[in-house]
Amino acid sequence: MKRWLEDVWAGFFTVLVGMRITWRHLFTKSVTLQYPSVKWPVPPRSRMRLFMKYEDCIGCGQCVRACPVACISMKTEKRPADAPPIWAATGQTIKLDVTAFDIDMSLCCYCNLCVYPCPTFCIYMTPEYEFATGDLTEHLYRFAKKDAQFLTQDPKSKAAPLPGGSPPPAPPAPSNPPASPAGA
Amino acid sequence: MDATYAFLVRLVPEIAGWPTWAIVALSAGLPALVLFHFMALAPLVYVYGERKIAAFMQDRLGPMRVGPYGVLQTIADAVKLLFKEAIFPRGVDRRLFVIAPLLVNVGAFLPFVVIPWGARLQPADLNVGIFYVAAVSALSTVGLIMAGWASNNKYALFGAMRSAAQIVSYEIPSLLIILVPVMIVGSLSLQDLTLAQAGGLQHWFLFRYFPIMPVAFVCFFVAGLAETNRAPFDIPEAESELVAGFHTEYSGFFFSLFFLAEYTEMFVVSAVSSVLFLGGYLAPHPALQQIGPLPMGWFWLWFKAWALVFVMMWLRWTLPRTRVDQLMYVAWKVLLPIALVLVVLVGGLVLLPATADGFPWDRWVGWPLTLLVVGFLFTVMIRALQWNRRREQELGLPAHGVAAAGQLPR
Amino acid sequence: MSAALPGAWISDWDKDSLDTDEMVVNMGPQHPATHGVLRLELRTDGEVVRAARPHIGYLHRCFEKHAENVDYPGVLPYADRMDYVAAMGNTLGFALTVEKLMGIELSPYVQTIRVLMAELQRIASHAVAVGTYTMDIGAFTPFLHLLRDREKVLDLFEWTCGARLLYNYNWVGGVSHDLPDGFVRATRDFLREFDSVTFPELLELIIHNRIFVKRIANVGVCPPELAISHDLTGPNLRGSGLARDLRKDFPYSGYEAYDFEVAVGKGQYGPVGSCFDRNWVRVAEMRESSKIVHQALDRLEKMEKTDVHEKVPKRVKPPKGEIYFRSEAPRGQLGFYVVSDGGINPYRVKVKSPCFAAMSAFHHLAKGMMIADVIALIGSLDIVLGEIDR
């Protein structure tokens, strides 16, 4: 009998205690973010969309080897001997022509492993996350450009200023779309 | 009905010459129609209220997109349900399948006939008022079983049976507790029950025979919760339980009918509770009963019923579900003994001339208690509002501190 | 315990042998309460379960096969995706295993960061476990409150390493990113609110709620012998009263320096080893993890920073050999058995998943309970199908 009374009282009382908490929360400020009218600033280290600066790629293939899901594919050719020497912004000479550099973002697992081995820091993950498309093939990013402006002066030498070429590798520009989708 | 007739005759004097059946049809049918429309459209508001209350209790926003602050959400949902295909699985008994939700709704709407919204604002003042309510709300049980049977689905049948067992089990303590105010007043009519509580807050049945009546009120409310299949007794509608509810096979319009019935029943239970214990359409103070020429009775009943509906929603979002056997345990081993004891006690007390209307000390208990309750509720609400501010000060953080909407330091 | 379950499973169902009173109920792969794609075949006699057989494999993604085809750092993203609710624990386990094989010793700074991240992840993982469990039992609100706090932990992780769920944070030889400036302060802010508001509210709102207690306190009792014989580890084992915690018994990554208690099921509301006890262990562990995080933050402030990539080898090429190393993941003992043949890809990686063992005990725990309690049982075992199926 005593246990019955205890049970009933405990049932009643714990219910009231719980109700007090939900009542308090009725007046608590909500944590919902009304996306897309309100957007949360994403931290700078965010690993969202991959970007690769074609002008700095030396064609070493380290990123291709590092990727665990094989989403990066690259084709290189040796530059002809008579071609003018070109450099990456970090000072390495570019000895290979990267004729194709494709990243399939639908395969990418956002692990960031391709970023670290790159000797010229040309591939990195940007904080841009709103790149959903209606067509899956649009997720195949082709970064190889035909009209790339390579550095034709060794950036390490203090001889002459950079001839109106590309600026040094800057922090990620989030709104920078990649090279045009399949077909370029 | 008489009031409507008087009103109509004043408006259109020719009505007095119409045949009797026409007069009766008009003066009875018109208020019924008006009331029915109000009550049928009311779930739109309840559903919105429930979603918003649930959201705020869970620190989120709820519907916000459809209409300003999401007010049109329920309408959008209703329209969607109307357009959805009403699937009839193979093997269902078509007639029963269609009639079942209608029957449940009938059981939900019929009690409105006797609910008094004012001294003369009542569709029909039956002298078996409360008995009629209890009888008629049991009709929905038949509809439930019909729904489970017609679905041709053994799990739906399971769910329907369980649900029927639940409702029937909780009818018994509910009816016994109904007897308590009835014994005090000596009449089954809801109008008489309300008028017996006239005179102000301290005369409400809730504050008589303290502490017996508050216990009765709580028990009646719990029994009512269980009858409407609301949490914590919502096994039949539980999504995460294995055996699905009786309305599994319903989609589209028929599903919305079940929803309609549920919310209407919630309102009925709340309205009946407030008539029985909280003074029905009576204001807390007689001065507030009439504001100028406008009688406020309907507002008070509406306010009390809504307060109880809010408490039902509050409970739903606070409590977990009981298991079926625990549900039965509460009905038969907790509520029923308490109800029996209450009936015996109050019955005995009513017989004695000294305590016929309440304990003699009720007069001194009544007022202080009401003030205490009102004061307590007031402070609780104010404290809740201040809780956030206090929390912010104590923690030194804005509410929900770190990273609320991008506040992480960069 | 019978090793071979009696006939009359749906797979070897013979019309004559199926008892007419018994029914086979399928809690299919798609079910709101099975925490993933798990198919439970229950043979019931009315409401009472006579036998239960879980069917797994719906989420098998060939982790161990993939591990043979990528190099060691490449295994880590795959490892993350096993127990996706508590990803830090997976990579920690694998990284520690390979480091042991290669003989790499880490600086105290990196070890403290690892402990910090692992314990924050434990809080987040238990928040999901307890939250979804209460939701299965029917209370919807604590789930959202706990998830709100989990979001804050995820924000801290995103700030540090850029990802919210699958971090690839613990590397062989270090961690991927150093802590950003202000991290210590932000974590302390989070813990201040968690310790003083969220945790007491959780206890008041649901854990001590009589309806919740009555629902789960006498259900799914797992006696210690059964727990040991089925190799239950982690909160499932501690719920049965045994104080076994790898962080105390075989400490790794500097855990021996932290002062915390091992939460054990005490049978407050029913027999020891009930669903309530397992759930209680998780709730109490959230508090202990918070203590550890406080201590880790204190140590971080006083410690000198070292480069987190200092010991990361340029090429991870462990010497030929094999090793089995286990760590205390939020769900139990997560073990990695790595066989290396000296190359850059592992020869074999085998994972001992704690939830897999929990599923093996399921039949014995479910026998004799009602169908509604099966839901309570699954939730209390806290399974994540990604880990069971790998």
XYZ file of N, CA, C and O in Angstrom, chain C residues 121-249:
516
model
N 33.383 14.382 -28.334
C 32.625 13.492 -29.206
C 31.783 12.534 -28.394
O 30.679 12.175 -28.786
N 32.292 12.122 -27.254
C 31.516 11.226 -26.410
C 30.258 11.911 -25.921
O 29.174 11.318 -25.903
N 30.405 13.173 -25.532
C 29.218 13.925 -25.098
C 28.209 13.986 -26.248
O 27.014 13.725 -26.062
N 28.700 14.331 -27.434
C 27.775 14.452 -28.562
C 27.128 13.111 -28.883
O 25.924 13.029 -29.145
N 27.906 12.060 -28.861
C 27.365 10.750 -29.211
C 26.344 10.278 -28.190
O 25.289 9.751 -28.542
N 26.638 10.473 -26.928
C 25.667 10.068 -25.914
C 24.436 10.940 -25.963
O 23.335 10.496 -25.626
N 24.619 12.191 -26.366
C 23.429 13.043 -26.526
C 22.494 12.438 -27.561
O 21.274 12.357 -27.357
N 23.054 12.004 -28.669
C 22.213 11.364 -29.683
C 21.605 10.090 -29.133
O 20.411 9.823 -29.293
N 22.403 9.287 -28.453
C 21.908 8.004 -27.953
C 20.759 8.210 -26.974
O 19.688 7.613 -27.116
N 20.982 9.064 -25.986
C 19.947 9.283 -24.979
C 18.741 9.974 -25.605
O 17.595 9.632 -25.338
N 19.021 10.938 -26.478
C 17.920 11.672 -27.095
C 17.024 10.782 -27.932
O 15.795 10.798 -27.801
N 17.633 9.981 -28.793
C 16.802 9.119 -29.624
C 16.125 8.050 -28.787
O 15.015 7.628 -29.097
N 16.760 7.652 -27.712
C 16.127 6.657 -26.861
C 14.866 7.218 -26.225
O 13.811 6.590 -26.222
N 14.973 8.428 -25.690
C 13.781 9.021 -25.090
C 12.720 9.272 -26.144
O 11.531 9.184 -25.868
N 13.155 9.550 -27.357
C 12.161 9.757 -28.398
C 11.438 8.474 -28.721
O 10.231 8.464 -28.967
N 12.157 7.368 -28.718
C 11.500 6.082 -28.945
C 10.497 5.788 -27.855
O 9.447 5.198 -28.111
N 10.840 6.182 -26.628
C 9.927 5.920 -25.525
C 8.737 6.869 -25.591
O 7.715 6.639 -24.955
N 8.859 7.936 -26.341
C 7.686 8.771 -26.557
C 7.838 10.222 -26.182
O 6.994 11.028 -26.516
N 8.907 10.579 -25.490
C 9.093 11.974 -25.102
C 9.903 12.657 -26.195
O 11.053 12.326 -26.414
N 9.288 13.610 -26.868
C 9.967 14.206 -28.012
C 10.871 15.355 -27.648
O 11.781 15.675 -28.389
N 10.610 15.984 -26.537
C 11.346 17.209 -26.232
C 12.803 17.006 -25.843
O 13.647 17.746 -26.310
N 13.161 16.031 -24.997
C 14.580 15.940 -24.616
C 15.483 15.704 -25.820
O 16.632 16.150 -25.845
N 14.956 15.025 -26.826
C 15.747 14.788 -28.017
C 16.212 16.101 -28.614
O 17.387 16.288 -28.936
N 15.270 17.041 -28.739
C 15.639 18.306 -29.361
C 16.551 19.137 -28.488
O 17.449 19.804 -28.986
N 16.327 19.071 -27.187
C 17.222 19.819 -26.312
C 18.645 19.284 -26.402
O 19.621 20.033 -26.455
N 18.768 17.945 -26.428
C 20.107 17.377 -26.498
C 20.748 17.636 -27.845
O 21.945 17.895 -27.946
N 19.947 17.601 -28.891
C 20.525 17.859 -30.200
C 20.970 19.300 -30.336
O 21.948 19.596 -31.035
N 20.278 20.177 -29.657
C 20.707 21.575 -29.677
C 22.104 21.696 -29.102
O 22.965 22.394 -29.628
N 22.357 20.943 -28.021
C 23.704 21.011 -27.452
C 24.714 20.260 -28.291
O 25.881 20.629 -28.358
N 24.267 19.221 -28.940
C 25.180 18.516 -29.825
C 25.612 19.423 -30.960
O 26.762 19.374 -31.409
N 24.700 20.270 -31.400
C 25.061 21.196 -32.482
C 26.221 22.080 -32.062
O 27.076 22.427 -32.873
N 26.238 22.440 -30.787
C 27.339 23.301 -30.343
C 28.670 22.557 -30.389
O 29.700 23.129 -30.760
N 28.642 21.284 -30.003
C 29.874 20.508 -30.105
C 30.301 20.408 -31.558
O 31.477 20.564 -31.902
N 29.338 20.180 -32.419
C 29.669 20.082 -33.839
C 30.202 21.401 -34.374
O 31.061 21.424 -35.257
N 29.709 22.498 -33.830
C 30.251 23.784 -34.256
C 31.705 23.910 -33.843
O 32.544 24.424 -34.595
N 32.023 23.445 -32.634
C 33.419 23.494 -32.212
C 34.288 22.662 -33.135
O 35.382 23.076 -33.538
N 33.780 21.484 -33.498
C 34.559 20.646 -34.404
C 34.714 21.300 -35.775
O 35.775 21.255 -36.383
N 33.647 21.915 -36.223
C 33.722 22.531 -37.553
C 34.722 23.672 -37.548
O 35.455 23.891 -38.506
N 34.742 24.364 -36.455
C 35.665 25.473 -36.336
C 37.103 24.981 -36.370
O 37.983 25.615 -36.948
N 37.318 23.825 -35.752
C 38.687 23.312 -35.684
C 39.119 22.672 -36.989
O 40.190 22.961 -37.498
N 38.320 21.779 -37.510
C 38.830 21.010 -38.635
C 38.000 21.145 -39.885
O 38.344 20.601 -40.904
N 36.905 21.874 -39.833
C 36.192 22.142 -41.073
C 35.026 21.236 -41.372
O 34.291 21.490 -42.313
N 34.850 20.178 -40.622
C 33.756 19.267 -40.932
C 32.905 19.070 -39.695
O 33.391 19.194 -38.573
N 31.626 18.739 -39.920
C 30.736 18.624 -38.772
C 30.490 17.192 -38.338
O 30.130 16.948 -37.201
N 30.619 16.264 -39.221
C 30.259 14.913 -38.819
C 31.378 13.902 -39.045
O 31.619 13.038 -38.239
N 32.046 14.029 -40.169
C 33.080 13.057 -40.521
C 34.371 13.824 -40.685
O 34.599 14.458 -41.707
N 35.160 13.790 -39.636
C 36.202 14.796 -39.500
C 37.542 14.439 -40.126
O 38.287 15.328 -40.520
N 37.887 13.155 -40.145
C 39.233 12.783 -40.586
C 40.253 13.591 -39.787
O 41.171 14.188 -40.329
N 40.039 13.654 -38.477
C 40.833 14.555 -37.657
C 42.072 13.891 -37.077
O 43.173 14.430 -37.122
N 41.880 12.693 -36.504
C 43.032 12.029 -35.900
C 43.824 11.341 -36.987
O 43.337 10.428 -37.637
N 45.033 11.787 -37.218
C 45.886 11.200 -38.239
C 46.914 10.291 -37.607
O 47.200 10.397 -36.417
N 47.518 9.462 -38.452
C 48.606 8.636 -37.957
C 49.787 9.554 -37.659
O 50.394 10.107 -38.557
N 50.057 9.771 -36.401
C 51.178 10.623 -36.052
C 50.784 12.012 -35.571
O 51.642 12.826 -35.284
N 49.507 12.284 -35.472
C 49.137 13.611 -34.996
C 47.661 13.863 -35.257
O 46.860 12.935 -35.333
N 47.323 15.135 -35.383
C 45.957 15.506 -35.735
C 46.028 16.425 -36.935
O 47.080 16.952 -37.266
N 44.911 16.603 -37.589
C 44.987 17.306 -38.867
C 45.107 18.808 -38.711
O 45.755 19.463 -39.510
N 44.450 19.380 -37.716
C 44.522 20.825 -37.526
C 44.808 21.125 -36.073
O 44.319 20.425 -35.180
N 45.546 22.186 -35.849
C 45.740 22.632 -34.483
C 44.474 23.365 -34.029
O 43.662 23.792 -34.847
N 44.339 23.520 -32.741
C 43.150 24.207 -32.237
C 43.214 25.678 -32.592
O 44.257 26.299 -32.466
N 42.118 26.246 -33.034
C 42.156 27.675 -33.369
C 42.212 28.530 -32.103
O 41.937 28.052 -31.003
N 42.540 29.786 -32.278
C 42.590 30.680 -31.121
C 41.194 30.876 -30.564
O 40.247 31.071 -31.299
N 41.102 30.838 -29.257
C 39.790 31.047 -28.657
C 39.017 29.762 -28.464
O 37.908 29.778 -27.949
N 39.582 28.654 -28.878
C 38.881 27.379 -28.752
C 38.636 27.028 -27.298
O 37.554 26.557 -26.922
N 39.645 27.262 -26.477
C 39.505 26.909 -25.068
C 38.369 27.697 -24.445
O 37.519 27.160 -23.716
N 38.316 28.970 -24.769
C 37.256 29.800 -24.194
C 35.890 29.356 -24.698
O 34.923 29.248 -23.936
N 35.814 29.064 -25.981
C 34.512 28.663 -26.532
C 34.054 27.342 -25.927
O 32.870 27.159 -25.612
N 34.998 26.412 -25.745
C 34.608 25.127 -25.154
C 34.172 25.309 -23.722
O 33.210 24.687 -23.260
N 34.861 26.178 -23.003
C 34.442 26.414 -21.624
C 33.048 27.021 -21.578
O 32.245 26.698 -20.709
N 32.770 27.907 -22.523
C 31.418 28.477 -22.576
C 30.385 27.382 -22.788
O 29.348 27.344 -22.126
N 30.680 26.516 -23.738
C 29.735 25.438 -24.009
C 29.534 24.582 -22.766
O 28.415 24.256 -22.372
N 30.618 24.227 -22.106
C 30.491 23.342 -20.955
C 29.786 24.021 -19.803
O 29.047 23.384 -19.052
N 30.002 25.312 -19.701
C 29.330 26.018 -18.615
C 27.828 25.874 -18.760
O 27.108 25.602 -17.817
N 27.367 26.048 -19.997
C 25.926 25.918 -20.186
C 25.487 24.464 -20.065
O 24.439 24.152 -19.506
N 26.291 23.566 -20.581
C 25.912 22.162 -20.522
C 25.811 21.687 -19.083
O 24.843 21.061 -18.672
N 26.837 22.003 -18.281
C 26.865 21.506 -16.912
C 25.756 22.088 -16.059
O 25.197 21.400 -15.210
N 25.489 23.372 -16.271
C 24.563 23.987 -15.328
C 23.124 23.977 -15.811
O 22.219 24.079 -15.007
N 22.899 23.870 -17.099
C 21.515 23.948 -17.563
C 21.056 22.646 -18.216
O 20.115 22.010 -17.772
N 21.760 22.257 -19.278
C 21.251 21.122 -20.053
C 21.223 19.842 -19.254
O 20.231 19.103 -19.249
N 22.318 19.570 -18.546
C 22.393 18.285 -17.874
C 21.384 18.161 -16.742
O 20.654 17.167 -16.666
N 21.268 19.148 -15.837
C 20.240 19.014 -14.799
C 18.840 18.937 -15.385
O 17.994 18.189 -14.889
N 18.620 19.697 -16.478
C 17.283 19.644 -17.080
C 16.999 18.261 -17.622
O 15.888 17.753 -17.531
N 18.016 17.656 -18.219
C 17.812 16.317 -18.762
C 17.393 15.367 -17.653
O 16.458 14.580 -17.801
N 18.087 15.464 -16.523
C 17.760 14.578 -15.415
C 16.346 14.812 -14.924
O 15.577 13.888 -14.700
N 15.995 16.092 -14.795
C 14.675 16.387 -14.233
C 13.562 16.049 -15.199
O 12.518 15.555 -14.813
N 13.793 16.399 -16.457
C 12.690 16.291 -17.410
C 12.364 14.847 -17.713
O 11.203 14.465 -17.794
N 13.394 14.037 -17.927
C 13.073 12.705 -18.419
C 13.679 11.575 -17.606
O 13.017 10.569 -17.364
N 14.910 11.715 -17.168
C 15.565 10.541 -16.597
C 14.880 10.114 -15.310
O 14.716 8.928 -15.044
N 14.473 11.058 -14.496
C 13.826 10.661 -13.252
C 12.309 10.685 -13.355
O 11.629 10.516 -12.368
N 11.815 10.886 -14.570
C 10.372 10.911 -14.759
C 9.797 9.526 -14.528
O 10.272 8.548 -15.077
N 8.753 9.474 -13.713
C 8.273 8.172 -13.273
C 7.762 7.319 -14.428
O 7.931 6.092 -14.438
N 7.150 7.955 -15.412
C 6.637 7.175 -16.545
C 7.802 6.556 -17.314
O 7.764 5.390 -17.702
N 8.854 7.345 -17.538
C 10.027 6.849 -18.233
C 10.647 5.707 -17.459
O 10.973 4.649 -17.998
N 10.788 5.905 -16.160
C 11.410 4.883 -15.327
C 10.596 3.601 -15.369
O 11.135 2.508 -15.555
N 9.294 3.747 -15.244
C 8.470 2.538 -15.230
C 8.540 1.811 -16.558
O 8.416 0.602 -16.624
N 8.749 2.547 -17.590
C 8.809 1.938 -18.909
C 10.051 1.073 -19.057
O 10.028 0.046 -19.704
N 11.159 1.506 -18.499
C 12.395 0.801 -18.809
C 13.142 0.205 -17.632
O 14.177 -0.413 -17.823
N 12.634 0.391 -16.416
C 13.458 -0.038 -15.291
C 13.450 -1.542 -15.068
O 14.331 -2.076 -14.438
N 12.446 -2.248 -15.532
C 12.458 -3.683 -15.282
C 12.598 -4.472 -16.568
O 12.316 -5.656 -16.619
N 13.042 -3.791 -17.587
C 13.025 -4.364 -18.927
C 14.443 -4.652 -19.381
O 15.365 -3.908 -19.092
N 14.600 -5.749 -20.082
C 15.892 -6.016 -20.709
C 17.029 -6.181 -19.731
O 18.129 -5.704 -19.968
N 16.792 -6.884 -18.633
C 17.838 -7.009 -17.619
C 18.923 -7.937 -18.150
O 18.658 -9.065 -18.554
N 20.139 -7.443 -18.137
C 21.262 -8.224 -18.629
C 22.157 -8.562 -17.461
O 22.884 -7.707 -16.964
N 22.130 -9.779 -16.967
C 23.002 -10.116 -15.837
C 24.462 -10.064 -16.257
O 24.776 -10.243 -17.440
N 25.362 -9.816 -15.318
C 26.777 -9.636 -15.690
C 27.343 -10.833 -16.448
O 28.137 -10.659 -17.375
N 26.914 -12.038 -16.096
C 27.496 -13.195 -16.778
C 27.122 -13.194 -18.242
O 27.934 -13.512 -19.121
N 25.878 -12.839 -18.505
C 25.447 -12.786 -19.905
C 26.211 -11.705 -20.645
O 26.627 -11.888 -21.791
N 26.408 -10.582 -19.975
C 27.123 -9.485 -20.626
C 28.540 -9.913 -20.978
O 29.041 -9.647 -22.071
N 29.182 -10.601 -20.052
C 30.560 -11.004 -20.320
C 30.589 -12.074 -21.394
O 31.427 -12.050 -22.301
N 29.650 -13.009 -21.333
C 29.731 -14.105 -22.291
C 29.436 -13.639 -23.701
O 29.864 -14.254 -24.670
N 28.722 -12.542 -23.846
C 28.467 -12.022 -25.182
C 29.389 -10.880 -25.540
O 29.160 -10.208 -26.546
N 30.404 -10.664 -24.723
C 31.417 -9.666 -25.051
C 30.815 -8.273 -25.188
O 31.220 -7.500 -26.053
N 29.848 -7.967 -24.346
C 29.368 -6.590 -24.329
C 30.437 -5.721 -23.697
O 31.116 -6.143 -22.776
N 30.598 -4.527 -24.227
C 31.599 -3.622 -23.659
C 30.977 -2.244 -23.578
O 29.910 -1.995 -24.105
N 31.702 -1.365 -22.938
C 31.240 0.006 -22.892
C 30.027 0.176 -22.003
O 29.861 -0.540 -21.018
N 29.159 1.121 -22.322
C 28.014 1.371 -21.439
C 27.124 0.139 -21.265
O 26.481 -0.008 -20.230
N 27.056 -0.736 -22.251
C 26.228 -1.931 -22.088
C 26.749 -2.815 -20.978
O 25.997 -3.386 -20.201
N 28.082 -2.926 -20.893
C 28.655 -3.745 -19.831
C 28.578 -3.036 -18.500
O 28.236 -3.628 -17.477
N 28.880 -1.746 -18.518
C 28.866 -1.006 -17.261
C 27.466 -0.903 -16.706
O 27.258 -0.791 -15.507
N 26.469 -0.971 -17.581
C 25.093 -0.945 -17.090
C 24.758 -2.176 -16.265
O 23.860 -2.138 -15.433
N 25.482 -3.257 -16.504
C 25.224 -4.463 -15.723
C 26.006 -4.486 -14.432
O 26.039 -5.510 -13.751
N 26.651 -3.399 -14.126
C 27.298 -3.320 -12.824
C 28.794 -3.535 -12.825
O 29.439 -3.409 -11.791
N 29.377 -3.845 -13.969
C 30.820 -4.118 -13.988
C 31.562 -2.847 -14.376
O 31.307 -2.283 -15.431
N 32.499 -2.461 -13.544
C 33.203 -1.209 -13.815
C 34.414 -1.466 -14.690
O 35.540 -1.454 -14.233
N 34.188 -1.720 -15.976
C 35.295 -1.956 -16.891
C 35.332 -0.840 -17.905
O 34.391 -0.654 -18.648
N 36.384 -0.104 -17.893
C 36.515 0.997 -18.833
C 37.945 1.009 -19.336
O 38.879 1.081 -18.546
N 38.129 0.939 -20.637
C 39.487 0.859 -21.176
C 40.303 2.097 -20.853
O 41.525 2.038 -20.822
N 39.601 3.202 -20.618
C 40.357 4.400 -20.312
C 41.005 4.304 -18.934
O 41.973 5.016 -18.639
N 40.440 3.431 -18.093
C 41.045 3.249 -16.773
C 41.895 1.989 -16.734
O 42.944 1.960 -16.126
N 41.418 0.930 -17.365
C 42.135 -0.336 -17.233
C 43.387 -0.373 -18.096
O 44.415 -0.882 -17.679
